[in-house]
Amino acid sequence: MSGFDVLAVLSNPEFAGMLIAGIQMTFVIAVGSWTLAMSLGFLLLVIRQIPVPIADRFVAAYVSYHRNVPTLVQLILWYFGIYSLLPEELQYWLSDHNAEVIFAIIGLGLCQAAYFTEDLRSGLRSVPKGQVEAARALGHGHISSMRYVLLPQAYRNALPALVNHSVSLFKNSSLAMAIGASELTHAVREVENLSFRTFETYAIATVAYLVCSLLIMAVGALLMKRAQVAGAR
Amino acid sequence: MSVSQDAAPAMIRFSNVNKHYGQYHALVDIDASVSKGEVLVVCGPSGSGKSTLIRTVNRLEEIDSGSITFDGREVSGRVGRADLNRLRSRIGFVFQSFNLFPHLSTLENITLSPIRINGVKKDLARTKAMALLDRVGLAEKANAYPAQLSGGQQQRVAIARALAMEPPAMLFDEPTSALDPEMVGEVLAVMKGLAAEGMTMICVTHEMGFAREVADRIWFMDAGRILETADPETFFTNPQHPRAQRFLSDLRH
């Protein structure tokens, strides 16, 4: 075996195929859990607006659990804990349908929803109180004030944090390896086991993750530029 | 009693209105009314309850007891949400801090509520908004965003935004207090124009020149009470209440 040689890995069709499949699976997990996290984050934001103390406390507890327990532990709890508690029929169905990927998406999505909902909430809270009053004084009800006045401003305020947490979510998809989802890091480990080229395979993974993260940040920068209002500080 | 109060029906009537903030009695037995077409200036020292009073009319502030009617309809007490929103849409309100929507252009600030609340067609709303912008002298700023406008320009847009709902009355809550001195005049000029057209207005303001020139009547408030009601000439030359006398003498010095 010679020195550092990335091509020795990439030119092997079997290894290259495994890595590409890994990248694809990483995307499935990242996009799936991002969509779940964003929808749930928004839902939790809405729940928090309900003027009943239990609603606020529920969301606070949700956020607190998901932000203070390591994501890896949460994933393991889903896959090795909650999975086994499900009715047998459902367990069979899940094991036929990539249970590890489904639980990776659920685990990562639920965890990240806690971050997204907090980002959205702080974005909403930083809209000055006068904006609500102006909307109400013009005759907008709660939903109309939210939709046309508050949320567009909250979105602008929350965007930088949302982009950062989207990158975190993408990187955290590598944790799905621990429950056997065949995403990129999992594929890299397998290629390494077969090729014995540890340095090269992880170098390839590093570049792949870096490129994707930078792409997400570029999209974020583009969105922030589009959301920029003329004359605003 | 001034003549105007008896001549026209009341647009806004306060009956025995009381409001507390905790222990603090913010509005005390307010019993007064504003006639259709009247321009009323509310003045008095800071913390006297002027802003609180006009904010109760569209229920940005709730009252503890008494009642308020607007254009013959009960405002206070149990009012359904839809009715409350409809009521608010018929009362123009101008804030001290403008509160334009920073993410919308000048034109969009003005058209948003007519389109979304009153169901006005977009084209018509735009045409009307342009006419309003022209009226406040800012037609060329239709596509500018609030952050690109001076304070005086923002406040004029805010007035146009309120007028776009075609309200029968306008409430002004210290509309020039947040402005640099050289911008006060342009906002007052717009308000004078409105007054001349017969708009019913309540203006909380410290601009005594405006009060003297434009107001039909003045209410002087202190400690949550209306202490004196007079036409401007009488109020400025011969105030009756000792507190009003002191207030005016402090202003002159």
XYZ file of N, CA, C and O in Angstrom, chain A residues 129-142 144 147-150 152-153 156 229-233, chain B residues 55 58 60 85-86 88-89 91 93 95 98-104 112-113 116-117 145 147-148 161-162 165:
216
model
N -43.296 46.348 19.645
C -44.691 46.253 20.067
C -45.585 47.194 19.253
O -46.752 46.891 19.011
N -45.017 48.314 18.842
C -45.787 49.276 18.051
C -46.324 48.698 16.753
O -47.345 49.153 16.229
N -45.657 47.662 16.230
C -46.113 47.047 14.987
C -47.458 46.340 15.177
O -48.336 46.421 14.332
N -47.594 45.625 16.299
C -48.870 44.959 16.585
C -49.948 46.006 16.765
O -51.058 45.876 16.236
N -49.615 47.056 17.530
C -50.614 48.103 17.790
C -51.068 48.759 16.497
O -52.256 49.006 16.311
N -50.108 49.022 15.602
C -50.468 49.664 14.338
C -51.388 48.751 13.530
O -52.390 49.191 12.961
N -51.058 47.458 13.503
C -51.881 46.515 12.752
C -53.281 46.427 13.351
O -54.287 46.473 12.646
N -53.349 46.341 14.687
C -54.640 46.248 15.368
C -55.452 47.520 15.148
O -56.661 47.461 14.928
N -54.774 48.664 15.235
C -55.485 49.936 15.081
C -56.085 50.065 13.684
O -57.083 50.746 13.488
N -55.475 49.394 12.705
C -56.016 49.452 11.342
C -57.145 48.447 11.147
O -57.807 48.441 10.112
N -57.347 47.580 12.139
C -58.454 46.635 12.062
C -58.040 45.203 11.763
O -58.899 44.352 11.533
N -56.729 44.921 11.756
C -56.286 43.541 11.514
C -56.531 42.708 12.768
O -56.199 43.136 13.869
N -57.089 41.529 12.598
C -57.247 40.606 13.710
C -55.922 39.918 13.997
O -54.898 40.238 13.386
N -55.964 38.947 14.922
C -54.730 38.274 15.335
C -54.028 37.602 14.150
O -52.840 37.799 13.914
N -54.472 37.979 10.872
C -54.079 38.913 9.827
C -52.844 39.724 10.240
O -51.932 39.943 9.423
N -49.898 37.361 9.896
C -49.556 36.986 8.529
C -48.919 38.135 7.738
O -47.927 37.935 7.037
N -49.491 39.317 7.849
C -49.026 40.397 6.976
C -48.011 41.329 7.629
O -47.268 42.014 6.942
N -48.012 41.368 8.952
C -47.158 42.355 9.610
C -46.043 41.708 10.442
O -44.873 42.028 10.279
N -46.420 40.772 11.332
C -45.429 40.267 12.279
C -44.525 39.178 11.700
O -43.306 39.256 11.805
N -43.653 38.280 8.576
C -42.614 38.661 7.604
C -41.404 39.320 8.273
O -40.269 39.100 7.860
N -41.668 40.097 9.316
C -40.551 40.726 10.019
C -39.814 39.726 10.895
O -38.588 39.761 11.011
N -37.414 37.685 8.802
C -36.170 38.415 8.521
C -35.239 38.399 9.722
O -34.039 38.201 9.600
N -34.417 44.735 3.336
C -35.305 45.818 2.928
C -34.468 47.062 2.688
O -33.555 47.353 3.452
N -34.784 47.775 1.611
C -34.027 48.965 1.256
C -33.986 49.943 2.415
O -35.000 50.214 3.051
N -32.798 50.448 2.710
C -32.652 51.469 3.736
C -32.549 50.934 5.149
O -32.218 51.672 6.058
N -32.860 49.634 5.339
C -32.836 49.077 6.695
C -31.403 48.935 7.165
O -30.492 48.756 6.359
N -31.227 49.002 8.490
C -29.902 48.917 9.060
C -29.350 47.520 8.925
O -30.034 46.576 9.119
N -56.414 56.301 23.485
C -56.201 54.877 23.185
C -57.367 54.001 23.658
O -57.490 52.852 23.226
N -60.200 53.226 20.557
C -60.143 52.037 19.702
C -59.654 50.813 20.482
O -59.205 49.832 19.910
N -57.104 50.172 22.330
C -55.713 49.765 22.540
C -55.492 49.708 24.050
O -54.578 49.055 24.537
N -62.671 44.575 15.353
C -61.794 44.855 14.210
C -62.442 45.839 13.246
O -61.770 46.727 12.705
N -63.764 45.674 13.033
C -64.461 46.587 12.133
C -64.444 47.999 12.710
O -64.208 48.971 12.007
N -62.236 49.271 14.816
C -60.894 49.839 14.726
C -60.580 50.317 13.321
O -59.896 51.315 13.133
N -61.078 49.577 12.324
C -60.784 49.958 10.947
C -61.446 51.285 10.592
O -61.065 51.937 9.629
N -61.578 53.857 12.763
C -60.989 54.934 13.556
C -59.534 55.087 13.125
O -58.721 54.194 13.341
N -55.841 56.062 13.415
C -55.002 56.303 14.586
C -53.574 56.569 14.133
O -53.017 55.800 13.364
N -49.694 57.272 15.486
C -48.858 57.086 16.669
C -47.707 58.089 16.726
O -47.257 58.588 15.698
N -44.809 56.629 14.673
C -45.193 56.313 13.285
C -45.681 54.867 13.106
O -46.741 54.624 12.553
N -44.799 53.905 13.504
C -45.139 52.482 13.365
C -45.507 52.072 11.950
O -46.408 51.259 11.742
N -44.790 52.613 10.972
C -44.961 52.088 9.607
C -44.428 50.674 9.577
O -43.589 50.297 10.397
N -44.905 49.874 8.620
C -44.415 48.503 8.506
C -43.125 48.514 7.689
O -43.150 48.817 6.492
N -41.985 48.214 8.327
C -40.689 48.451 7.675
C -40.423 47.538 6.474
O -39.589 47.871 5.636
N -41.142 46.412 6.404
C -40.875 45.460 5.316
C -41.721 45.773 4.087
O -41.626 45.069 3.083
N -42.566 46.791 4.171
C -43.421 47.137 3.034
C -43.050 48.528 2.521
O -42.659 49.398 3.301
N -52.169 47.908 2.106
C -52.331 46.617 2.800
C -53.718 46.448 3.432
O -54.429 45.468 3.154
N -54.098 47.397 4.270
C -55.339 47.223 5.030
C -56.599 47.388 4.185
O -57.530 46.590 4.336
N -56.708 43.949 2.349
C -56.887 42.761 3.187
C -58.096 42.837 4.103
O -58.665 41.814 4.442
N -58.454 44.031 4.537
C -59.549 44.128 5.502
C -60.854 44.546 4.828
O -61.892 43.948 5.056
N -38.942 52.670 0.948
C -39.253 51.949 2.182
C -39.131 52.912 3.368
O -38.389 53.901 3.289
N -37.520 53.037 6.055
C -36.191 53.396 6.547
C -35.488 54.415 5.649
O -34.483 54.993 6.034
N -36.028 54.605 4.449
C -35.423 55.586 3.540
C -36.055 56.964 3.688
O -35.685 57.893 2.981
N -51.800 56.303 5.520
C -52.191 54.908 5.776
C -53.499 54.853 6.562
O -54.382 54.037 6.260
N -53.607 55.718 7.568
C -54.838 55.745 8.365
C -56.016 56.245 7.520
O -57.120 55.704 7.582
N -58.262 53.964 5.052
C -59.413 53.186 5.519
C -60.682 54.037 5.526
O -61.737 53.582 5.957
